Structures are given as C-alpha cells and as structure tokens.
C-alpha cells in the first residue's frame, strides 16, 4: 500500500453517551476501547504510524470534573496497556506540550516512550495537550533560541523542530461524528493529506470502517500540486 500514516480525530464520545442516556465519561471509556481496535487494525494494514488526537489545548476549557476524569482514564490506560503494546513492538510517542499534564501522567508517558524507544514496529503517537498553532510557535521560538541563520531555514529544518519530528506526515486524516474541520490538528503536517469524514461516532468506529477509509484512500489520485494524470494522459 502507498499509505504510511493515518491520523484520527476521535470525535463523538459525548454524543454517543448522551444518545444512550449515559454520563459523558462512559462515552470516553467506550472510546478508549476503540483505540485498541484501531491500533490492531493499523498493524493489520501494515501502517508505519497512527496518531490519535487524544487531548487538545482547547480541551482544558471543559468542566474541571470532566478533565480530571479524562486524565484518570488516560493514566489507567497507560498503566494497563503499556507492557502489552511494548510486547507488540510498538514505538510510543507523546506529541504535544506534555509539561502541563498531571505529573503522574507525565511520568507514565515518559516511561512508555523510554520502554518502547528501541522497538521497530508501528509508531503510536498520542497528541496530548496538542494544538498545531502552539506547536508552530514553539518551533519558531526554538529556532530563534538556537540562532539558526535565516538562510538555513527550510521545510525540512522547520519540521525537525515540530513535536512530530521523526514521524511521517499523515497521508490520511479521519474524523468521526460528522464534523468537517481540523480543529487545530497537524496543520503543517496535513499540507497534502487526504481526508475522510464520517457521521459515525468514535465509539462506533471500528475495524471495518477503518479499513474502508484506507481502501477509499488507495483509490484516490494524490497530485501534490501537479496536474492530474487524467488531465495529462
């Protein structure tokens, strides 16, 4: 396959819970289960990387009780799944300004990255306290601090200062729940990404639709700014 990296905007947990008359956190719990299914599917498809938009810089605006519950859920997931994912040869990357996360979560993320850094399988990236504008500003400030001459700054160098350094740009970005926007996610990296928007809520998004999205991608013609072969042929 030509596809290497799929990024997933996991939207609709709250709506899923509301439709079933459940607390919002139950939607998030069900969403976590779908993360494991998506990881398994990514491996099945032979992907090089999969990125989950787990917690954005804007998510801090949610009620504090929900934010705390999400952090507990994240910590529980990391504790329970770290060794299993390591045994699957997965390389874990936390992408974002993780310094603002609770200390116990920071410690778990660090342990997970350290544990898996020498693995050679799927890159599993989790965007945490991530916002693309913040990422770009962070990169610019670091370039200034490093006194990089303007003549040396190009796309490759700039990309090396992003949180996602070392991870290929996403070929396909999937967003669930019917919303059709990026929500400050991978703005630089998505320059030539294809998109798949679905009405399916994240807790209902499973293996079959993931595979369907990738198969649809495989049928598209990616031009990267050039003319279509249909137009020139």
Coordinates of C-alpha atoms in Angstrom, one line a residue:
X1 CA 0.0 0.0 0.0
X2 CA 1.0 3.6 -0.6
X3 CA -0.3 4.8 2.8
X4 CA 2.0 5.0 5.7
X5 CA 0.3 7.2 8.3
X6 CA -3.3 7.6 9.4
X7 CA -4.2 10.3 11.9
X8 CA -7.5 10.0 13.8
X9 CA -9.6 12.8 15.2
X10 CA -11.7 10.8 17.7
X11 CA -14.9 12.8 18.0
X12 CA -18.4 12.0 19.3
X13 CA -17.8 10.3 22.6
X14 CA -20.1 12.7 24.5
X15 CA -22.8 12.5 21.9
X16 CA -22.6 8.7 22.0
X17 CA -23.1 8.7 25.7
X18 CA -26.0 11.2 25.5
X19 CA -27.8 9.1 22.9
X20 CA -27.7 6.2 25.3
X21 CA -28.6 8.2 28.4
X22 CA -25.1 7.7 30.0
X23 CA -22.7 10.1 31.6
X24 CA -20.2 11.6 29.2
X25 CA -17.3 9.7 30.8
X26 CA -18.9 6.4 29.7
X27 CA -18.6 7.6 26.1
X28 CA -14.9 8.3 26.7
X29 CA -14.4 4.8 28.3
X30 CA -16.0 3.2 25.2
X31 CA -13.8 5.4 23.1
X32 CA -10.7 4.1 24.8
X33 CA -11.7 0.5 23.8
X34 CA -11.9 1.7 20.2
X35 CA -8.3 3.0 20.4
X36 CA -7.1 -0.6 20.9
X37 CA -9.2 -1.8 18.0
X38 CA -7.8 1.0 15.8
X39 CA -4.2 0.1 16.8
X40 CA -4.8 -3.6 15.9
X41 CA -6.3 -2.5 12.6
X42 CA -3.3 -0.2 11.8
X43 CA -1.0 -3.1 12.4
X44 CA -3.1 -5.4 10.2
X45 CA -3.0 -2.8 7.4
X46 CA 0.8 -2.6 7.7
X47 CA 0.8 1.1 8.5
X48 CA 4.0 2.8 9.7
X49 CA 2.3 5.2 12.0
X50 CA -1.1 6.1 13.6
X51 CA -1.8 9.3 15.5
X52 CA -4.7 9.8 17.9
X53 CA -5.9 13.3 18.7
X54 CA -6.3 12.5 22.4
X55 CA -6.5 15.8 24.2
X56 CA -6.2 19.2 22.7
X57 CA -5.1 22.5 24.2
X58 CA -8.7 23.6 23.9
X59 CA -10.0 20.7 25.9
X60 CA -8.9 22.4 29.1
X61 CA -12.0 24.6 28.7
X62 CA -14.2 21.6 29.5
X63 CA -15.6 21.3 33.0
X64 CA -12.8 20.5 35.5
X65 CA -14.6 17.3 36.6
X66 CA -14.5 16.0 33.1
X67 CA -10.9 17.0 32.5
X68 CA -9.9 15.2 35.8
X69 CA -11.9 12.1 34.7
X70 CA -10.1 12.1 31.3
X71 CA -6.7 12.3 33.0
X72 CA -7.6 9.4 35.3
X73 CA -8.8 7.5 32.3
X74 CA -5.6 8.2 30.4
X75 CA -3.4 7.2 33.4
X76 CA -5.4 3.9 33.8
X77 CA -5.0 3.1 30.1
X78 CA -1.2 3.7 30.2
X79 CA -0.7 1.6 33.3
X80 CA -2.8 -1.3 31.9
X81 CA -1.7 -1.3 28.3
X82 CA 1.9 -0.2 28.3
X83 CA 3.5 -3.6 28.6
X84 CA 1.1 -5.2 26.2
X85 CA 1.8 -2.6 23.5
X86 CA 5.5 -2.9 24.1
X87 CA 5.2 -6.7 23.5
X88 CA 3.6 -5.8 20.1
X89 CA 6.8 -4.0 19.1
X90 CA 5.1 -0.6 19.1
X91 CA 7.0 2.6 19.4
X92 CA 5.1 5.2 21.5
X93 CA 5.4 8.9 21.1
X94 CA 3.6 11.6 23.1
X95 CA 3.1 14.6 20.8
X96 CA 2.3 18.0 22.4
X97 CA 3.2 20.2 25.4
X98 CA 3.0 17.4 27.9
X99 CA 4.6 19.6 30.7
X100 CA 1.1 20.9 31.5
X101 CA -0.4 17.4 32.1
X102 CA -0.7 16.0 35.7
X103 CA 2.7 14.8 36.9
X104 CA 1.6 11.1 37.2
X105 CA 0.6 11.2 33.5
X106 CA 3.8 12.8 32.5
X107 CA 5.8 10.1 34.3
X108 CA 3.8 7.4 32.6
X109 CA 4.3 8.9 29.2
X110 CA 8.0 9.2 29.8
X111 CA 8.1 5.6 30.9
X112 CA 6.2 4.4 27.9
X113 CA 8.4 6.3 25.5
X114 CA 11.6 5.0 27.2
X115 CA 10.3 1.4 27.2
X116 CA 9.5 1.4 23.5
X117 CA 12.1 3.6 22.0
X118 CA 14.1 0.7 20.6
X119 CA 11.1 -1.1 19.1
X120 CA 10.7 -1.2 15.3
X121 CA 7.0 -1.7 14.7
X122 CA 4.1 0.7 14.4
X123 CA 4.6 4.3 15.7
X124 CA 1.8 5.0 18.0
X125 CA 1.5 8.8 18.5
X126 CA -0.8 10.3 21.0
X127 CA -1.5 14.1 20.7
X128 CA -1.8 15.3 24.2
X129 CA -2.2 19.0 25.2
X130 CA -1.7 19.4 21.5
X131 CA -2.6 22.4 19.4
X132 CA -1.0 22.9 16.0
X133 CA -0.7 26.7 16.3
X134 CA 1.1 26.2 19.6
X135 CA 3.4 23.6 18.0
X136 CA 4.3 26.0 15.2
X137 CA 5.0 28.9 17.7
X138 CA 7.1 26.5 19.9
X139 CA 9.1 25.5 16.8
X140 CA 9.7 29.1 15.8
X141 CA 10.8 30.2 19.3
X142 CA 13.2 27.2 19.5
X143 CA 14.7 28.1 16.1
X144 CA 15.3 31.7 17.3
X145 CA 16.9 30.4 20.6
X146 CA 19.2 28.2 18.6
X147 CA 20.3 31.2 16.5
X148 CA 19.6 29.4 13.2
X149 CA 20.6 31.6 10.3
X150 CA 17.6 32.5 8.1
X151 CA 19.3 31.1 5.0
X152 CA 19.4 27.7 6.7
X153 CA 15.7 27.5 7.5
X154 CA 13.7 25.4 5.1
X155 CA 10.8 23.0 5.4
X156 CA 13.0 20.1 6.4
X157 CA 14.7 22.0 9.2
X158 CA 11.4 23.6 10.4
X159 CA 9.7 20.1 10.5
X160 CA 12.6 18.9 12.7
X161 CA 11.5 21.4 15.4
X162 CA 7.9 20.2 15.5
X163 CA 6.6 17.8 18.1
X164 CA 6.1 15.2 15.4
X165 CA 9.8 15.2 14.3
X166 CA 10.6 11.7 13.0
X167 CA 7.0 10.8 12.3
X168 CA 6.0 10.9 8.6
X169 CA 3.3 13.4 7.6
X170 CA -0.2 11.9 7.7
X171 CA -1.4 10.5 4.3
X172 CA -5.0 10.3 5.6
X173 CA -6.8 12.2 8.4
X174 CA -10.0 10.6 9.6
X175 CA -12.6 12.5 11.6
X176 CA -15.6 10.9 13.2
X177 CA -19.0 12.3 14.2
X178 CA -19.8 14.3 11.1
X179 CA -17.7 17.4 11.9
X180 CA -15.7 18.6 8.9
X181 CA -12.8 20.6 10.2
X182 CA -9.2 20.0 11.5
X183 CA -9.7 21.7 14.9
X184 CA -6.1 22.9 15.1
X185 CA -4.7 19.4 14.4
X186 CA -1.5 18.8 12.4
X187 CA -1.9 22.0 10.3
X188 CA 1.6 22.0 9.0
X189 CA 1.8 18.2 8.5
X190 CA -1.6 18.0 6.7
X191 CA -0.5 20.1 3.7
X192 CA -1.0 17.2 1.3
X193 CA -3.2 14.9 3.5
X194 CA -6.4 13.3 2.2
X195 CA -9.4 13.5 4.4
X196 CA -12.2 11.0 5.4
X197 CA -15.1 12.4 7.3
X198 CA -17.8 10.1 8.6
X199 CA -21.0 10.5 10.6
X200 CA -20.1 7.5 12.7
X201 CA -19.4 8.5 16.3
X202 CA -16.0 7.4 17.6
X203 CA -17.3 4.7 20.0
X204 CA -19.0 3.1 17.0
X205 CA -16.0 3.4 14.6
X206 CA -14.4 0.0 14.2
X207 CA -12.2 -2.2 12.1
X208 CA -14.4 -2.4 9.0
X209 CA -14.8 1.3 8.6
X210 CA -11.1 2.0 9.3
X211 CA -10.2 -0.5 6.5
X212 CA -12.9 1.0 4.2
X213 CA -11.4 4.5 4.7
X214 CA -8.0 3.3 3.8
X215 CA -9.3 1.4 0.8
X216 CA -11.0 4.6 -0.4
X217 CA -7.8 6.5 0.1
X218 CA -6.0 3.9 -2.1
X219 CA -8.4 4.7 -4.9
X220 CA -7.7 8.4 -4.9
X221 CA -5.1 10.2 -7.0
X222 CA -2.7 12.3 -4.9
X223 CA -1.2 15.1 -7.1
X224 CA 0.8 17.1 -4.6
X225 CA 0.1 20.2 -6.6
X226 CA 0.8 18.7 -10.0
X227 CA -1.7 18.1 -12.8
X228 CA -3.9 15.0 -12.7
X229 CA -2.7 12.1 -14.9
X230 CA -6.2 12.0 -16.2
X231 CA -5.8 15.6 -17.4
X232 CA -2.3 15.0 -19.0
X233 CA -2.9 11.5 -20.3

